[in-house]
mmCIF file of N, CA and C in Angstrom:
data_model
loop_
_atom_site.group_PDB
_atom_site.id
_atom_site.type_symbol
_atom_site.label_atom_id
_atom_site.label_comp_id
_atom_site.label_asym_id
_atom_site.label_seq_id
_atom_site.Cartn_x
_atom_site.Cartn_y
_atom_site.Cartn_z
ATOM 1 N N UNK A 1 134.045 149.670 67.965
ATOM 2 C CA UNK A 1 132.571 149.498 67.995
ATOM 3 C C UNK A 1 132.097 148.876 69.238
ATOM 4 N N UNK A 2 131.269 149.374 69.877
ATOM 5 C CA UNK A 2 130.785 148.832 71.139
ATOM 6 C C UNK A 2 129.386 148.085 70.937
ATOM 7 N N UNK A 3 129.371 146.963 71.364
ATOM 8 C CA UNK A 3 128.035 146.170 71.424
ATOM 9 C C UNK A 3 127.538 146.104 72.802
ATOM 10 N N UNK A 4 126.093 146.081 72.789
ATOM 11 C CA UNK A 4 125.331 146.145 74.087
ATOM 12 C C UNK A 4 124.290 145.159 73.933
ATOM 13 N N UNK A 5 124.251 144.413 75.114
ATOM 14 C CA UNK A 5 123.110 143.196 75.193
ATOM 15 C C UNK A 5 122.529 143.436 76.452
ATOM 16 N N UNK A 6 121.035 143.679 76.381
ATOM 17 C CA UNK A 6 120.250 143.793 77.571
ATOM 18 C C UNK A 6 119.765 142.430 77.935
ATOM 19 N N UNK A 7 119.450 142.327 79.129
ATOM 20 C CA UNK A 7 118.625 141.268 79.621
ATOM 21 C C UNK A 7 118.021 141.554 80.966
ATOM 22 N N UNK A 8 117.065 140.697 81.440
ATOM 23 C CA UNK A 8 116.351 140.796 82.608
ATOM 24 C C UNK A 8 114.950 141.338 82.583
ATOM 25 N N UNK A 9 114.444 141.716 81.403
ATOM 26 C CA UNK A 9 113.069 142.132 81.250
ATOM 27 C C UNK A 9 112.003 141.032 81.501
ATOM 28 N N UNK A 10 110.695 141.261 81.549
ATOM 29 C CA UNK A 10 109.828 140.263 81.916
ATOM 30 C C UNK A 10 108.415 140.930 82.380
ATOM 31 N N UNK A 11 107.611 140.098 82.828
ATOM 32 C CA UNK A 11 106.179 140.476 83.322
ATOM 33 C C UNK A 11 106.354 140.570 84.817
ATOM 34 N N UNK A 12 105.862 141.634 85.296
ATOM 35 C CA UNK A 12 105.740 141.555 86.973
ATOM 36 C C UNK A 12 104.534 142.402 87.270
ATOM 37 N N UNK A 13 104.009 141.951 88.423
ATOM 38 C CA UNK A 13 102.817 142.833 88.889
ATOM 39 C C UNK A 13 103.279 144.181 89.380
ATOM 40 N N UNK A 14 102.391 145.060 89.473
ATOM 41 C CA UNK A 14 102.700 146.549 90.068
ATOM 42 C C UNK A 14 103.077 146.244 91.504
ATOM 43 N N UNK A 15 104.097 147.064 91.931
ATOM 44 C CA UNK A 15 104.727 147.080 93.163
ATOM 45 C C UNK A 15 105.872 146.148 93.213
ATOM 46 N N UNK A 16 106.164 145.260 92.131
ATOM 47 C CA UNK A 16 107.191 144.281 92.118
ATOM 48 C C UNK A 16 108.530 145.013 91.728
ATOM 49 N N UNK A 17 109.399 144.195 91.466
ATOM 50 C CA UNK A 17 110.737 144.734 91.158
ATOM 51 C C UNK A 17 111.399 143.775 90.045
ATOM 52 N N UNK A 18 112.173 144.388 89.282
ATOM 53 C CA UNK A 18 113.230 143.705 88.305
ATOM 54 C C UNK A 18 114.471 144.488 88.147
ATOM 55 N N UNK A 19 115.530 143.585 87.788
ATOM 56 C CA UNK A 19 116.832 144.119 87.466
ATOM 57 C C UNK A 19 117.212 143.879 86.065
ATOM 58 N N UNK A 20 117.475 144.992 85.385
ATOM 59 C CA UNK A 20 117.881 144.784 84.101
ATOM 60 C C UNK A 20 119.463 144.888 84.020
ATOM 61 N N UNK A 21 120.008 144.250 83.090
ATOM 62 C CA UNK A 21 121.475 144.130 82.973
ATOM 63 C C UNK A 21 121.859 144.534 81.523
ATOM 64 N N UNK A 22 122.919 145.133 81.368
ATOM 65 C CA UNK A 22 123.439 145.447 79.872
ATOM 66 C C UNK A 22 124.901 145.185 79.928
ATOM 67 N N UNK A 23 125.341 144.168 79.209
ATOM 68 C CA UNK A 23 126.692 143.840 79.095
ATOM 69 C C UNK A 23 127.341 144.468 77.736
ATOM 70 N N UNK A 24 128.447 145.162 78.003
ATOM 71 C CA UNK A 24 129.151 145.858 76.878
ATOM 72 C C UNK A 24 130.300 145.178 76.440
ATOM 73 N N UNK A 25 130.650 145.186 75.208
ATOM 74 C CA UNK A 25 131.913 144.547 74.603
ATOM 75 C C UNK A 25 132.311 145.556 73.462
ATOM 76 N N UNK A 26 133.717 145.399 73.282
ATOM 77 C CA UNK A 26 134.237 146.154 72.164
ATOM 78 C C UNK A 26 134.880 147.429 72.478
ATOM 79 N N UNK A 27 134.834 147.974 73.817
ATOM 80 C CA UNK A 27 135.272 149.237 74.305
ATOM 81 C C UNK A 27 135.776 149.104 75.502
ATOM 82 N N UNK A 28 136.546 150.281 75.925
ATOM 83 C CA UNK A 28 136.879 150.303 77.602
ATOM 84 C C UNK A 28 135.867 150.810 78.254
ATOM 85 N N UNK A 29 135.084 149.822 78.913
ATOM 86 C CA UNK A 29 133.758 150.132 79.565
ATOM 87 C C UNK A 29 133.835 151.420 80.418
ATOM 88 N N UNK A 30 134.855 151.614 81.238
ATOM 89 C CA UNK A 30 134.919 152.616 82.302
ATOM 90 C C UNK A 30 135.022 153.897 81.741
ATOM 91 N N UNK A 31 135.385 154.049 80.317
ATOM 92 C CA UNK A 31 135.451 155.291 79.520
ATOM 93 C C UNK A 31 134.039 155.802 79.064
ATOM 94 N N UNK A 32 132.995 155.119 79.273
ATOM 95 C CA UNK A 32 131.701 155.372 78.663
ATOM 96 C C UNK A 32 130.766 155.829 79.732
ATOM 97 N N UNK A 33 130.047 156.699 79.418
ATOM 98 C CA UNK A 33 128.760 157.095 80.051
ATOM 99 C C UNK A 33 127.668 156.145 79.666
ATOM 100 N N UNK A 34 126.908 155.535 80.518
ATOM 101 C CA UNK A 34 125.921 154.428 80.190
ATOM 102 C C UNK A 34 124.615 155.006 80.472
ATOM 103 N N UNK A 35 123.576 154.724 79.710
ATOM 104 C CA UNK A 35 122.350 155.281 79.993
ATOM 105 C C UNK A 35 121.201 154.175 79.677
ATOM 106 N N UNK A 36 120.104 154.393 80.284
ATOM 107 C CA UNK A 36 118.955 153.662 79.938
ATOM 108 C C UNK A 36 117.800 154.466 79.465
ATOM 109 N N UNK A 37 117.190 154.109 78.495
ATOM 110 C CA UNK A 37 116.009 154.723 77.925
ATOM 111 C C UNK A 37 114.902 153.645 77.832
ATOM 112 N N UNK A 38 113.679 154.256 77.645
ATOM 113 C CA UNK A 38 112.523 153.406 77.421
ATOM 114 C C UNK A 38 111.586 153.899 76.446
ATOM 115 N N UNK A 39 110.910 153.041 75.751
ATOM 116 C CA UNK A 39 109.905 153.506 74.837
ATOM 117 C C UNK A 39 108.617 152.690 75.015
ATOM 118 N N UNK A 40 107.369 153.356 75.419
ATOM 119 C CA UNK A 40 106.224 152.704 75.690
ATOM 120 C C UNK A 40 105.494 152.711 74.085
ATOM 121 N N UNK A 41 104.380 151.855 74.002
ATOM 122 C CA UNK A 41 103.821 151.640 72.767
ATOM 123 C C UNK A 41 103.100 153.055 72.397
ATOM 124 N N UNK A 42 103.248 153.573 71.294
ATOM 125 C CA UNK A 42 102.737 154.652 70.766
ATOM 126 C C UNK A 42 103.261 156.108 71.425
ATOM 127 N N UNK A 43 104.447 155.953 72.169
ATOM 128 C CA UNK A 43 104.985 157.049 72.715
ATOM 129 C C UNK A 43 106.561 157.208 72.369
ATOM 130 N N UNK A 44 107.097 158.357 72.492
ATOM 131 C CA UNK A 44 108.494 158.608 71.914
ATOM 132 C C UNK A 44 109.472 158.051 73.174
ATOM 133 N N UNK A 45 110.616 157.624 72.696
ATOM 134 C CA UNK A 45 111.652 157.142 73.616
ATOM 135 C C UNK A 45 111.995 158.216 74.531
ATOM 136 N N UNK A 46 112.133 157.808 75.848
ATOM 137 C CA UNK A 46 112.477 158.854 76.918
ATOM 138 C C UNK A 46 113.581 158.357 77.805
ATOM 139 N N UNK A 47 114.434 159.323 78.309
ATOM 140 C CA UNK A 47 115.440 158.974 79.079
ATOM 141 C C UNK A 47 114.900 158.585 80.544
ATOM 142 N N UNK A 48 115.737 157.526 81.104
ATOM 143 C CA UNK A 48 115.413 156.993 82.317
ATOM 144 C C UNK A 48 116.473 157.274 83.339
ATOM 145 N N UNK A 49 117.732 156.892 83.076
ATOM 146 C CA UNK A 49 118.819 157.083 83.902
ATOM 147 C C UNK A 49 120.202 157.117 83.279
ATOM 148 N N UNK A 50 121.190 157.546 83.879
ATOM 149 C CA UNK A 50 122.424 157.790 83.323
ATOM 150 C C UNK A 50 123.461 157.450 84.468
ATOM 151 N N UNK A 51 124.618 156.899 84.126
ATOM 152 C CA UNK A 51 125.628 156.738 84.999
ATOM 153 C C UNK A 51 127.084 156.992 84.427
ATOM 154 N N UNK A 52 127.944 157.808 85.104
ATOM 155 C CA UNK A 52 129.199 157.859 84.487
ATOM 156 C C UNK A 52 130.156 157.230 85.578
ATOM 157 N N UNK A 53 131.458 157.318 85.167
ATOM 158 C CA UNK A 53 132.462 156.904 86.036
ATOM 159 C C UNK A 53 133.818 157.609 85.711
ATOM 160 N N UNK A 54 134.533 158.011 86.656
ATOM 161 C CA UNK A 54 135.768 158.576 86.655
ATOM 162 C C UNK A 54 136.595 158.053 87.744
ATOM 163 N N UNK A 55 138.007 158.273 87.669
ATOM 164 C CA UNK A 55 138.998 157.669 88.596
ATOM 165 C C UNK A 55 138.836 158.374 89.941
ATOM 166 N N UNK A 56 138.411 159.735 89.918
ATOM 167 C CA UNK A 56 138.684 160.302 91.182
ATOM 168 C C UNK A 56 137.431 160.525 92.003
ATOM 169 N N UNK A 57 136.283 160.219 91.302
ATOM 170 C CA UNK A 57 134.861 160.379 92.124
ATOM 171 C C UNK A 57 134.088 159.131 92.034
ATOM 172 N N UNK A 58 134.280 158.168 91.332
ATOM 173 C CA UNK A 58 133.615 157.033 90.922
ATOM 174 C C UNK A 58 132.386 157.358 90.383
ATOM 175 N N UNK A 59 132.196 158.487 89.787
ATOM 176 C CA UNK A 59 131.160 158.893 88.823
ATOM 177 C C UNK A 59 129.915 159.422 89.470
ATOM 178 N N UNK A 60 128.998 159.613 88.633
ATOM 179 C CA UNK A 60 127.693 160.279 89.149
ATOM 180 C C UNK A 60 126.457 159.506 88.560
ATOM 181 N N UNK A 61 125.346 159.809 88.919
ATOM 182 C CA UNK A 61 124.105 159.142 88.452
ATOM 183 C C UNK A 61 123.133 160.254 88.235
ATOM 184 N N UNK A 62 122.088 160.019 87.362
ATOM 185 C CA UNK A 62 121.142 160.997 87.072
ATOM 186 C C UNK A 62 119.820 160.260 86.787
ATOM 187 N N UNK A 63 118.887 160.697 87.139
ATOM 188 C CA UNK A 63 117.368 160.042 86.756
ATOM 189 C C UNK A 63 116.271 160.961 86.298
ATOM 190 N N UNK A 64 115.634 160.383 85.570
ATOM 191 C CA UNK A 64 114.248 161.106 85.157
ATOM 192 C C UNK A 64 113.472 161.081 86.428
ATOM 193 N N UNK A 65 112.652 162.333 86.492
ATOM 194 C CA UNK A 65 111.789 162.492 87.574
ATOM 195 C C UNK A 65 110.915 161.472 87.969
ATOM 196 N N UNK A 66 110.351 160.758 86.777
ATOM 197 C CA UNK A 66 109.395 159.747 86.925
ATOM 198 C C UNK A 66 109.747 158.371 87.452
ATOM 199 N N UNK A 67 111.190 158.263 87.644
ATOM 200 C CA UNK A 67 111.766 157.036 88.217
ATOM 201 C C UNK A 67 112.457 157.396 89.414
ATOM 202 N N UNK A 68 112.718 158.532 89.851
ATOM 203 C CA UNK A 68 113.547 158.952 91.008
ATOM 204 C C UNK A 68 112.922 158.446 92.152
ATOM 205 N N UNK A 69 113.934 157.658 92.977
ATOM 206 C CA UNK A 69 113.543 157.095 94.284
ATOM 207 C C UNK A 69 112.958 155.651 94.039
ATOM 208 N N UNK A 70 112.647 155.271 92.869
ATOM 209 C CA UNK A 70 112.325 153.840 92.664
ATOM 210 C C UNK A 70 113.224 153.106 91.777
ATOM 211 N N UNK A 71 114.057 153.782 90.945
ATOM 212 C CA UNK A 71 114.952 153.104 90.077
ATOM 213 C C UNK A 71 116.344 153.347 90.442
ATOM 214 N N UNK A 72 117.360 152.494 90.328
ATOM 215 C CA UNK A 72 118.814 152.723 90.689
ATOM 216 C C UNK A 72 119.639 152.178 89.609
ATOM 217 N N UNK A 73 120.403 153.033 88.930
ATOM 218 C CA UNK A 73 121.464 152.609 87.969
ATOM 219 C C UNK A 73 122.739 152.455 88.763
ATOM 220 N N UNK A 74 123.513 151.365 88.366
ATOM 221 C CA UNK A 74 124.796 151.142 88.859
ATOM 222 C C UNK A 74 125.614 150.367 87.804
ATOM 223 N N UNK A 75 126.928 150.366 87.961
ATOM 224 C CA UNK A 75 127.783 149.697 87.101
ATOM 225 C C UNK A 75 128.807 148.860 87.745
ATOM 226 N N UNK A 76 129.251 147.835 87.162
ATOM 227 C CA UNK A 76 130.462 147.071 87.570
ATOM 228 C C UNK A 76 131.443 147.102 86.389
ATOM 229 N N UNK A 77 132.459 147.863 86.564
ATOM 230 C CA UNK A 77 133.381 147.934 85.473
ATOM 231 C C UNK A 77 134.201 146.620 85.224
ATOM 232 N N UNK A 78 134.360 145.883 86.365
ATOM 233 C CA UNK A 78 135.069 144.644 86.070
ATOM 234 C C UNK A 78 134.173 143.490 85.287
ATOM 235 N N UNK A 79 132.971 143.771 85.257
ATOM 236 C CA UNK A 79 132.151 143.032 84.475
ATOM 237 C C UNK A 79 131.541 143.547 83.183
ATOM 238 N N UNK A 80 132.060 144.706 82.923
ATOM 239 C CA UNK A 80 131.529 145.395 81.771
ATOM 240 C C UNK A 80 130.126 145.525 81.657
ATOM 241 N N UNK A 81 129.403 145.783 82.821
ATOM 242 C CA UNK A 81 127.988 145.700 83.015
ATOM 243 C C UNK A 81 127.387 146.944 83.725
ATOM 244 N N UNK A 82 126.197 147.424 83.166
ATOM 245 C CA UNK A 82 125.467 148.395 83.838
ATOM 246 C C UNK A 82 124.027 147.661 84.096
ATOM 247 N N UNK A 83 123.648 148.194 85.362
ATOM 248 C CA UNK A 83 122.321 147.542 85.793
ATOM 249 C C UNK A 83 121.253 148.604 86.039
ATOM 250 N N UNK A 84 120.004 148.115 86.047
ATOM 251 C CA UNK A 84 118.923 149.147 86.264
ATOM 252 C C UNK A 84 118.058 148.456 87.299
ATOM 253 N N UNK A 85 118.171 148.743 88.540
ATOM 254 C CA UNK A 85 117.298 148.043 89.512
ATOM 255 C C UNK A 85 116.027 148.892 89.689
ATOM 256 N N UNK A 86 114.879 148.206 89.261
ATOM 257 C CA UNK A 86 113.569 148.880 89.303
ATOM 258 C C UNK A 86 112.701 148.275 90.315
ATOM 259 N N UNK A 87 112.320 149.198 91.262
ATOM 260 C CA UNK A 87 111.427 148.756 92.306
ATOM 261 C C UNK A 87 110.214 149.512 92.417
ATOM 262 N N UNK A 88 109.129 148.917 93.102
ATOM 263 C CA UNK A 88 107.849 149.640 93.170
ATOM 264 C C UNK A 88 107.346 149.907 91.811
ATOM 265 N N UNK A 89 107.522 148.881 90.818
ATOM 266 C CA UNK A 89 107.019 149.207 89.542
ATOM 267 C C UNK A 89 105.625 149.575 89.268
ATOM 268 N N UNK A 90 105.328 150.422 88.357
ATOM 269 C CA UNK A 90 103.935 150.728 87.972
ATOM 270 C C UNK A 90 103.529 150.448 86.656
ATOM 271 N N UNK A 91 102.340 150.225 86.341
ATOM 272 C CA UNK A 91 101.974 149.955 84.932
ATOM 273 C C UNK A 91 102.443 151.010 83.995
ATOM 274 N N UNK A 92 102.522 152.111 84.372
ATOM 275 C CA UNK A 92 103.170 153.197 83.436
ATOM 276 C C UNK A 92 104.614 153.031 83.031
ATOM 277 N N UNK A 93 105.364 151.947 83.892
ATOM 278 C CA UNK A 93 106.728 151.802 83.543
ATOM 279 C C UNK A 93 106.787 150.603 82.313
ATOM 280 N N UNK A 94 105.649 150.146 81.890
ATOM 281 C CA UNK A 94 105.739 149.285 80.908
ATOM 282 C C UNK A 94 106.195 149.794 79.596
ATOM 283 N N UNK A 95 107.326 149.146 78.960
ATOM 284 C CA UNK A 95 108.076 149.735 77.836
ATOM 285 C C UNK A 95 109.191 148.795 77.387
ATOM 286 N N UNK A 96 109.680 149.035 76.271
ATOM 287 C CA UNK A 96 110.829 148.335 75.838
ATOM 288 C C UNK A 96 112.069 149.263 76.510
ATOM 289 N N UNK A 97 112.870 148.679 77.253
ATOM 290 C CA UNK A 97 113.959 149.288 77.911
ATOM 291 C C UNK A 97 115.290 149.159 77.100
ATOM 292 N N UNK A 98 116.116 150.208 76.721
ATOM 293 C CA UNK A 98 117.100 150.062 75.951
ATOM 294 C C UNK A 98 118.447 150.640 76.803
ATOM 295 N N UNK A 99 119.527 149.985 76.614
ATOM 296 C CA UNK A 99 120.742 150.576 77.107
ATOM 297 C C UNK A 99 121.514 151.291 76.146
ATOM 298 N N UNK A 100 122.380 152.187 76.387
ATOM 299 C CA UNK A 100 123.045 153.083 75.528
ATOM 300 C C UNK A 100 124.341 153.504 75.978
ATOM 301 N N UNK A 101 125.171 153.913 75.241
ATOM 302 C CA UNK A 101 126.630 154.278 75.625
ATOM 303 C C UNK A 101 127.252 155.223 74.818
ATOM 304 N N UNK A 102 128.017 156.156 75.476
ATOM 305 C CA UNK A 102 128.697 157.303 74.683
ATOM 306 C C UNK A 102 129.992 157.431 75.556
ATOM 307 N N UNK A 103 131.012 157.637 74.715
ATOM 308 C CA UNK A 103 132.355 157.866 75.184
ATOM 309 C C UNK A 103 132.403 159.181 76.196
ATOM 310 N N UNK A 104 132.987 159.076 77.299
ATOM 311 C CA UNK A 104 133.100 160.220 77.949
ATOM 312 C C UNK A 104 132.518 160.176 79.411
ATOM 313 N N UNK A 105 132.734 161.148 80.133
ATOM 314 C CA UNK A 105 132.380 161.049 81.533
ATOM 315 C C UNK A 105 131.380 162.020 82.039
ATOM 316 N N UNK A 106 130.575 162.610 81.074
ATOM 317 C CA UNK A 106 129.550 163.656 81.522
ATOM 318 C C UNK A 106 128.197 162.938 81.324
ATOM 319 N N UNK A 107 127.256 163.351 82.266
ATOM 320 C CA UNK A 107 125.921 162.879 82.133
ATOM 321 C C UNK A 107 125.342 163.301 80.783
ATOM 322 N N UNK A 108 124.550 162.377 80.262
ATOM 323 C CA UNK A 108 123.884 162.650 78.980
ATOM 324 C C UNK A 108 122.366 162.161 79.224
ATOM 325 N N UNK A 109 121.361 162.963 78.662
ATOM 326 C CA UNK A 109 120.099 162.623 78.905
ATOM 327 C C UNK A 109 119.267 162.639 77.554
ATOM 328 N N UNK A 110 119.924 163.017 76.397
ATOM 329 C CA UNK A 110 119.319 163.065 75.199
ATOM 330 C C UNK A 110 119.622 162.052 74.392
ATOM 331 N N UNK A 111 118.660 161.282 73.730
ATOM 332 C CA UNK A 111 118.918 160.285 72.898
ATOM 333 C C UNK A 111 120.081 160.381 71.840
ATOM 334 N N UNK A 112 119.903 161.588 71.134
ATOM 335 C CA UNK A 112 120.884 161.847 70.260
ATOM 336 C C UNK A 112 122.301 162.010 70.720
ATOM 337 N N UNK A 113 122.578 162.067 71.998
ATOM 338 C CA UNK A 113 123.935 162.213 72.474
ATOM 339 C C UNK A 113 124.629 160.893 72.565
ATOM 340 N N UNK A 114 123.857 159.799 72.387
ATOM 341 C CA UNK A 114 124.400 158.425 72.480
ATOM 342 C C UNK A 114 124.678 157.712 71.338
ATOM 343 N N UNK A 115 125.910 157.063 71.154
ATOM 344 C CA UNK A 115 126.279 156.483 69.993
ATOM 345 C C UNK A 115 126.046 154.962 69.789
ATOM 346 N N UNK A 116 125.863 154.323 70.804
ATOM 347 C CA UNK A 116 125.663 152.860 70.816
ATOM 348 C C UNK A 116 124.537 152.377 71.477
ATOM 349 N N UNK A 117 123.624 151.467 70.938
ATOM 350 C CA UNK A 117 122.406 151.028 71.578
ATOM 351 C C UNK A 117 122.361 149.552 71.497
ATOM 352 N N UNK A 118 121.652 149.046 72.538
ATOM 353 C CA UNK A 118 121.289 147.515 72.688
ATOM 354 C C UNK A 118 120.025 147.355 71.877
ATOM 355 N N UNK A 119 119.757 146.221 71.795
ATOM 356 C CA UNK A 119 118.438 145.730 71.101
ATOM 357 C C UNK A 119 117.035 145.998 71.833
ATOM 358 N N UNK A 120 117.207 146.218 73.160
ATOM 359 C CA UNK A 120 116.059 146.352 73.992
ATOM 360 C C UNK A 120 115.640 145.195 74.620
ATOM 361 N N UNK A 121 114.971 145.402 75.809
ATOM 362 C CA UNK A 121 114.271 144.317 76.540
ATOM 363 C C UNK A 121 112.835 144.841 77.052
ATOM 364 N N UNK A 122 111.951 143.878 76.882
ATOM 365 C CA UNK A 122 110.602 144.246 77.154
ATOM 366 C C UNK A 122 110.312 144.081 78.598
ATOM 367 N N UNK A 123 109.621 145.217 79.307
ATOM 368 C CA UNK A 123 109.199 145.199 80.757
ATOM 369 C C UNK A 123 107.807 145.494 80.619
ATOM 370 N N UNK A 124 106.972 144.520 81.251
ATOM 371 C CA UNK A 124 105.584 144.770 81.377
ATOM 372 C C UNK A 124 105.126 144.577 82.764
ATOM 373 N N UNK A 125 104.361 145.696 83.198
ATOM 374 C CA UNK A 125 103.896 145.679 84.506
ATOM 375 C C UNK A 125 102.407 145.668 84.563
ATOM 376 N N UNK A 126 101.940 144.607 85.205
ATOM 377 C CA UNK A 126 100.509 144.458 85.207
ATOM 378 C C UNK A 126 99.741 145.054 86.507
ATOM 379 N N UNK A 127 98.587 145.438 86.283
ATOM 380 C CA UNK A 127 97.935 146.099 87.494
ATOM 381 C C UNK A 127 97.197 145.255 88.329
#
């Protein structure tokens, strides 16, 4: 059983930056694809970014079009942590951000493809 704990959310002005962290425990971290999703009030949960790792290529990343060029997902296998660096934040980025994990090394973008979830961290961007 994998446990995920997010941190780093908060209130920021438009144009500002935040870095979210998600610490995993209970599994072999490098064996998991890690993803970030978000859910804004009154909206469905949506994919934000995913990161995989493998021994021969150091893995790949994939982003939703809405965050491409502004957000960066990365991971530190030694710390069992995945990060989401968010720059040039916009009011429409306001949401609860969730970290998710699924065993394997393929990019996953659908909510139902992930097996483990964190509790979420609130990000609020003021205009």
